[in-house]
Structures are given as C-alpha cells and as structure tokens.
CSV table of N, CA and C in Angstrom, one decimal:
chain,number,residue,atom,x,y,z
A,11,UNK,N,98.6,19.7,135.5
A,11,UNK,CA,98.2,20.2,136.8
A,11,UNK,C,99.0,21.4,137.2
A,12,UNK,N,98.4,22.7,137.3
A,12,UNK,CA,99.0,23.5,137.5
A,12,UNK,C,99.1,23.6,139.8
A,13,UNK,N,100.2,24.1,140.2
A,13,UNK,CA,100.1,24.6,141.6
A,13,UNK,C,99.7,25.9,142.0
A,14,UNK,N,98.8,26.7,142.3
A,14,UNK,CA,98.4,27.6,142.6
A,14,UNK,C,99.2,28.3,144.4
A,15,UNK,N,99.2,29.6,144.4
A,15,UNK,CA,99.6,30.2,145.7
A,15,UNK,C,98.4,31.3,146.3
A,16,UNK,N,97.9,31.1,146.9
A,16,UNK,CA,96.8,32.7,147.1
A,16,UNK,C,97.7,33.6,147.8
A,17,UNK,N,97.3,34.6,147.3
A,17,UNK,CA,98.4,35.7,148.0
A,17,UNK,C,97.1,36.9,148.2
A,18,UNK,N,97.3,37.4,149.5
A,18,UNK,CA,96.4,38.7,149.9
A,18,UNK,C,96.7,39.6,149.2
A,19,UNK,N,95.8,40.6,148.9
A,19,UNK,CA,95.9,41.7,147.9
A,19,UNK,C,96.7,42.7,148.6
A,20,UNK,N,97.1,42.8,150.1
A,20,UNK,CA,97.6,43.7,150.9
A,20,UNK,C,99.3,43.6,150.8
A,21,UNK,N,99.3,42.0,150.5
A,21,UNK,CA,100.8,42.0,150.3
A,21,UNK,C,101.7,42.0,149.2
A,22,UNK,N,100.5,42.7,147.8
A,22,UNK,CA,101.1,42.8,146.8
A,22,UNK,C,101.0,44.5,146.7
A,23,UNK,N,102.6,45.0,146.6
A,23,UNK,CA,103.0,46.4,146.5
A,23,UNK,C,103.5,46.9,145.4
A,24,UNK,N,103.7,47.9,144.6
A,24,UNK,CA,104.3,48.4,143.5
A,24,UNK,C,105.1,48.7,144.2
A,25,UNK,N,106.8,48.8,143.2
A,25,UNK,CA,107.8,48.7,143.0
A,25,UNK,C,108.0,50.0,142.5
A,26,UNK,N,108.6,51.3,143.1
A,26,UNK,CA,109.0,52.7,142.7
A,26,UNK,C,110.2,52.5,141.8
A,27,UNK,N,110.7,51.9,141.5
A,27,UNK,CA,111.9,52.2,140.7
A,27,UNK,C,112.9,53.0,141.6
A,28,UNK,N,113.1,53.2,142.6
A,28,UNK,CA,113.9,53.8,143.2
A,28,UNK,C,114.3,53.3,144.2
A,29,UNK,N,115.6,53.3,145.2
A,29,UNK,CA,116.1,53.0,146.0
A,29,UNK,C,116.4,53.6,147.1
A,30,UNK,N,116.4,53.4,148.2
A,30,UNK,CA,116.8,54.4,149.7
A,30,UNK,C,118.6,54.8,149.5
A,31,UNK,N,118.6,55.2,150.6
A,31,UNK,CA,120.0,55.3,150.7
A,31,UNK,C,121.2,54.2,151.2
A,32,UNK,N,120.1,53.4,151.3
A,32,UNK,CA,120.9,51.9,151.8
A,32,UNK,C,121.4,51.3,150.9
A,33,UNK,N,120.4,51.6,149.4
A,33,UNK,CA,120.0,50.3,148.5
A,33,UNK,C,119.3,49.7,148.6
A,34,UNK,N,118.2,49.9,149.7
A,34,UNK,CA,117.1,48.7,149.6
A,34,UNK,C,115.8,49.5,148.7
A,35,UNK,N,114.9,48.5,148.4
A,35,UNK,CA,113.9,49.0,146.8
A,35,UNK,C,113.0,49.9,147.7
A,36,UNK,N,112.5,51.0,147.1
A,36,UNK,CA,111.2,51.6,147.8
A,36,UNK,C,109.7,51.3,147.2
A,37,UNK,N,109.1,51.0,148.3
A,37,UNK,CA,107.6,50.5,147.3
A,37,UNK,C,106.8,51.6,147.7
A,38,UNK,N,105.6,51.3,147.4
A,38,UNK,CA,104.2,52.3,147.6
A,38,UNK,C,103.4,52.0,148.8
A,39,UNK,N,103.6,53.0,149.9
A,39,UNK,CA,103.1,52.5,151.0
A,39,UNK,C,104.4,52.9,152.4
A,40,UNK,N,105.8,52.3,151.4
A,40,UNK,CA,106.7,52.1,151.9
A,40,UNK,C,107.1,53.6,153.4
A,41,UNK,N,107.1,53.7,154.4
A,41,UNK,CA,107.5,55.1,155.6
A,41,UNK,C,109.0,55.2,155.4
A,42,UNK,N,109.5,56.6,155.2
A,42,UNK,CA,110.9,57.2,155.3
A,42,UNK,C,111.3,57.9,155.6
A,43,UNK,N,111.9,57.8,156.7
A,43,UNK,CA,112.7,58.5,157.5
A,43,UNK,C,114.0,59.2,157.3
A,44,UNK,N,114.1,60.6,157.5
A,44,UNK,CA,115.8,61.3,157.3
A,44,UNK,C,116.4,61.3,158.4
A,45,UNK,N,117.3,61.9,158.5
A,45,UNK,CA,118.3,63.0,159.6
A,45,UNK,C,117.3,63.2,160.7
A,46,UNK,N,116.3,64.2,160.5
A,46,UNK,CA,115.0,65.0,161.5
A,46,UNK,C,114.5,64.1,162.2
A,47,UNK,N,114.3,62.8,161.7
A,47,UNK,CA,113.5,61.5,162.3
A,47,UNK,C,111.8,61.9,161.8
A,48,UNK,N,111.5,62.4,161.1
A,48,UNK,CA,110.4,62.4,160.6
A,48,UNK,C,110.2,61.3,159.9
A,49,UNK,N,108.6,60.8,159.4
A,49,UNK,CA,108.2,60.2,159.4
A,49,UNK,C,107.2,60.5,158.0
A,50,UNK,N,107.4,60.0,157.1
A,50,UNK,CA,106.8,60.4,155.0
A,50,UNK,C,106.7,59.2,154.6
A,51,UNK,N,105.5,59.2,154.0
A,51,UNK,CA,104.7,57.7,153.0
A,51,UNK,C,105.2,58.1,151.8
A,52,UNK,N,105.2,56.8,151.0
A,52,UNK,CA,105.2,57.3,149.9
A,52,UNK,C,104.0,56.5,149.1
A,53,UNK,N,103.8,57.1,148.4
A,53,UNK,CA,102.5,57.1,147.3
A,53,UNK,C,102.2,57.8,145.9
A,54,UNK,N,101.6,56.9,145.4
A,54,UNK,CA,101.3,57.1,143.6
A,54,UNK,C,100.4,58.5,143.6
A,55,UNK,N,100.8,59.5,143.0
A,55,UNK,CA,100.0,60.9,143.0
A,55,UNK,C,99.5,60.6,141.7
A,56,UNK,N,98.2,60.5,141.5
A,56,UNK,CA,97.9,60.0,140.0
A,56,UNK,C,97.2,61.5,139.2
A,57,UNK,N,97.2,62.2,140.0
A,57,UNK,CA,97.3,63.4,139.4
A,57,UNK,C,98.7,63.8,138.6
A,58,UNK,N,99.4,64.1,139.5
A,58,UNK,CA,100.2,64.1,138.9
A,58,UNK,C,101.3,62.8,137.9
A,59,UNK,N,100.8,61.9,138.1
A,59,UNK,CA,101.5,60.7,137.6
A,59,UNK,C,102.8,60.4,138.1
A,60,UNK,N,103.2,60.8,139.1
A,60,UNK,CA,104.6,60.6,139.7
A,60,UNK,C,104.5,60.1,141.0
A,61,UNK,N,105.3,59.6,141.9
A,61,UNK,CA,106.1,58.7,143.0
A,61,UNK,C,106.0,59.8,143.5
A,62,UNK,N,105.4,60.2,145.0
A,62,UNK,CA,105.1,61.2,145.9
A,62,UNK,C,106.0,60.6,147.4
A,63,UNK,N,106.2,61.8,148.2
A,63,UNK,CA,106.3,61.3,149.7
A,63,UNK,C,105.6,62.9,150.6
A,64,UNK,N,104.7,61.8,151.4
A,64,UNK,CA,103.8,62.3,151.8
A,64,UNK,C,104.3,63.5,152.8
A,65,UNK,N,104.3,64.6,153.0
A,65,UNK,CA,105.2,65.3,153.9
A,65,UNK,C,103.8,66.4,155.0
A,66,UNK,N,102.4,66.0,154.8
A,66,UNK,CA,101.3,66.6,155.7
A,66,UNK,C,101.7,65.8,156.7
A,67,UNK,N,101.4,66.4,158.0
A,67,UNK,CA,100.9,66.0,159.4
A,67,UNK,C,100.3,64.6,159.7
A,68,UNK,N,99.1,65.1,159.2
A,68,UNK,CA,98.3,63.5,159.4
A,68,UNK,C,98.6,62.8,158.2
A,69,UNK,N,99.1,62.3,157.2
A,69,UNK,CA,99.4,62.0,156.0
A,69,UNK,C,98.1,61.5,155.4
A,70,UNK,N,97.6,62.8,154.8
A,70,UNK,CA,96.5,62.7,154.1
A,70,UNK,C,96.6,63.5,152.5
A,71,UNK,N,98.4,63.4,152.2
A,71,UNK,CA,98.4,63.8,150.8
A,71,UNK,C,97.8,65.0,150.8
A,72,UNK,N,97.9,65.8,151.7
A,72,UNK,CA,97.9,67.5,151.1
A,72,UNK,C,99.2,68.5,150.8
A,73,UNK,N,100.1,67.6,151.1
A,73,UNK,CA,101.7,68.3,150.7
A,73,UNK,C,102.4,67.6,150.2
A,74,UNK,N,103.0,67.6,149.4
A,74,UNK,CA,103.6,66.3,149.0
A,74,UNK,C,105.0,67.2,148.0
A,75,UNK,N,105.8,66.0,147.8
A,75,UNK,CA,107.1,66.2,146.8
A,75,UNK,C,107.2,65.3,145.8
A,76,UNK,N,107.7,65.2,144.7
A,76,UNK,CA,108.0,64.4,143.7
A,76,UNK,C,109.0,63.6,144.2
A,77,UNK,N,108.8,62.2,144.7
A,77,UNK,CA,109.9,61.5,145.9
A,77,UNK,C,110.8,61.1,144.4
A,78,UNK,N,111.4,61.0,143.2
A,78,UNK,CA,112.9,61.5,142.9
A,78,UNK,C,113.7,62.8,143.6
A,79,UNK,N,112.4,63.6,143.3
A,79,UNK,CA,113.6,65.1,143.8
A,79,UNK,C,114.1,64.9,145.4
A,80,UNK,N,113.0,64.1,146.3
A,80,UNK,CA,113.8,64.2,147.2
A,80,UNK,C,114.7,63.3,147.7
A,81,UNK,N,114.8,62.5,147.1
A,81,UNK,CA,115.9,61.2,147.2
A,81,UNK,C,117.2,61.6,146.3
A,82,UNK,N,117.4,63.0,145.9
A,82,UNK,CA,118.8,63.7,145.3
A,82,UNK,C,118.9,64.4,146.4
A,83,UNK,N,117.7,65.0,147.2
A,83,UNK,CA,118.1,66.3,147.8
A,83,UNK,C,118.7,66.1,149.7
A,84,UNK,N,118.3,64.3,149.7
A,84,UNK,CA,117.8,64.1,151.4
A,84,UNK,C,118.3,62.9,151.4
A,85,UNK,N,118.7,62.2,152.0
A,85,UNK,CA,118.9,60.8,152.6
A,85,UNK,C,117.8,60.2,153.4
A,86,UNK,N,117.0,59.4,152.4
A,86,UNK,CA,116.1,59.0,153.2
A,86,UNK,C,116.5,57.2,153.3
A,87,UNK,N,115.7,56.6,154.5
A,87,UNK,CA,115.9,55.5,154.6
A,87,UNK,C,114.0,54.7,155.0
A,88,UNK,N,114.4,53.1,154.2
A,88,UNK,CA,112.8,52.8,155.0
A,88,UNK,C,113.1,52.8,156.5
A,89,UNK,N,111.9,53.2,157.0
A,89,UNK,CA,111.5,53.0,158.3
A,89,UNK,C,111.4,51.8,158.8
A,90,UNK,N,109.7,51.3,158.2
A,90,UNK,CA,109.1,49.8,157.9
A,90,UNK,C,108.8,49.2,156.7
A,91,UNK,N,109.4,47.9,156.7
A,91,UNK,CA,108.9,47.0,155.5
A,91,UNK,C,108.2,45.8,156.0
A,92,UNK,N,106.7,45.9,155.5
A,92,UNK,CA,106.1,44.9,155.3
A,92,UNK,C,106.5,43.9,154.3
C-alpha cells in the first residue's frame, strides 16, 4: 500500500541554485528587493538558458539581467515567499 500526497502544481517551484543575501534559497517566481526598495521577479529566460530578474516596469521580461551577475553586484533579499 503505497500513501499518496496531492500537491497543486502552483506550489511546486524550481530551485535557482542561488541564495539571497540572508541565505535563504531563491526560487523561480521568487520578488527581490535591494537598497532602492524596488521590486524584481525572478525567472527562467529560456532563451537565454539562464536565472533572470526581471528589472521592466510592468514585469513582463523585456529587461532583464543574468540574476548571478546581480547577486555579486547588489544585495538582494526575498521580498515574498510562498
């Protein structure tokens, strides 16, 4: 007899391999905030194949950074974790 768990597809996130400035893990989805108090998603750029943070207005992925480079260059922290 196996036990089964259902889990929503909403509450399963990828895991960036990277960490804030706290130490706590950053996922995909994950909002981070610097210094400025701005407000950057992060997301899978599958164009490019790399960990993005979203840095457009409306966050619709028209500007974006390779979120390693900015996590050397910026102290970011999560915002919200779901």
């Amino acid at each position: 007899v196996f036990n089964s768990v259902q889990v929503s597809a909403e509450s399963v996130r990828q895991f960036t391999g990277f960490k804030d400035s706290e130490g706590v893990e950053i996922y995909d989805g994950d909002d981070l905030t610097d210094v400025t108090g701005g407000v950057e998603r992060v997301f899978w750029n599958k164009k490019r194949g790399a960990w993005h943070l979203d840095h457009s207005f409306n966050q619709d992925k028209k500007s974006s950074t390779e979120l390693w480079l900015e996590l050397q260059e910026y102290e970011y922290k999560i915002l919200t974790k779901d």
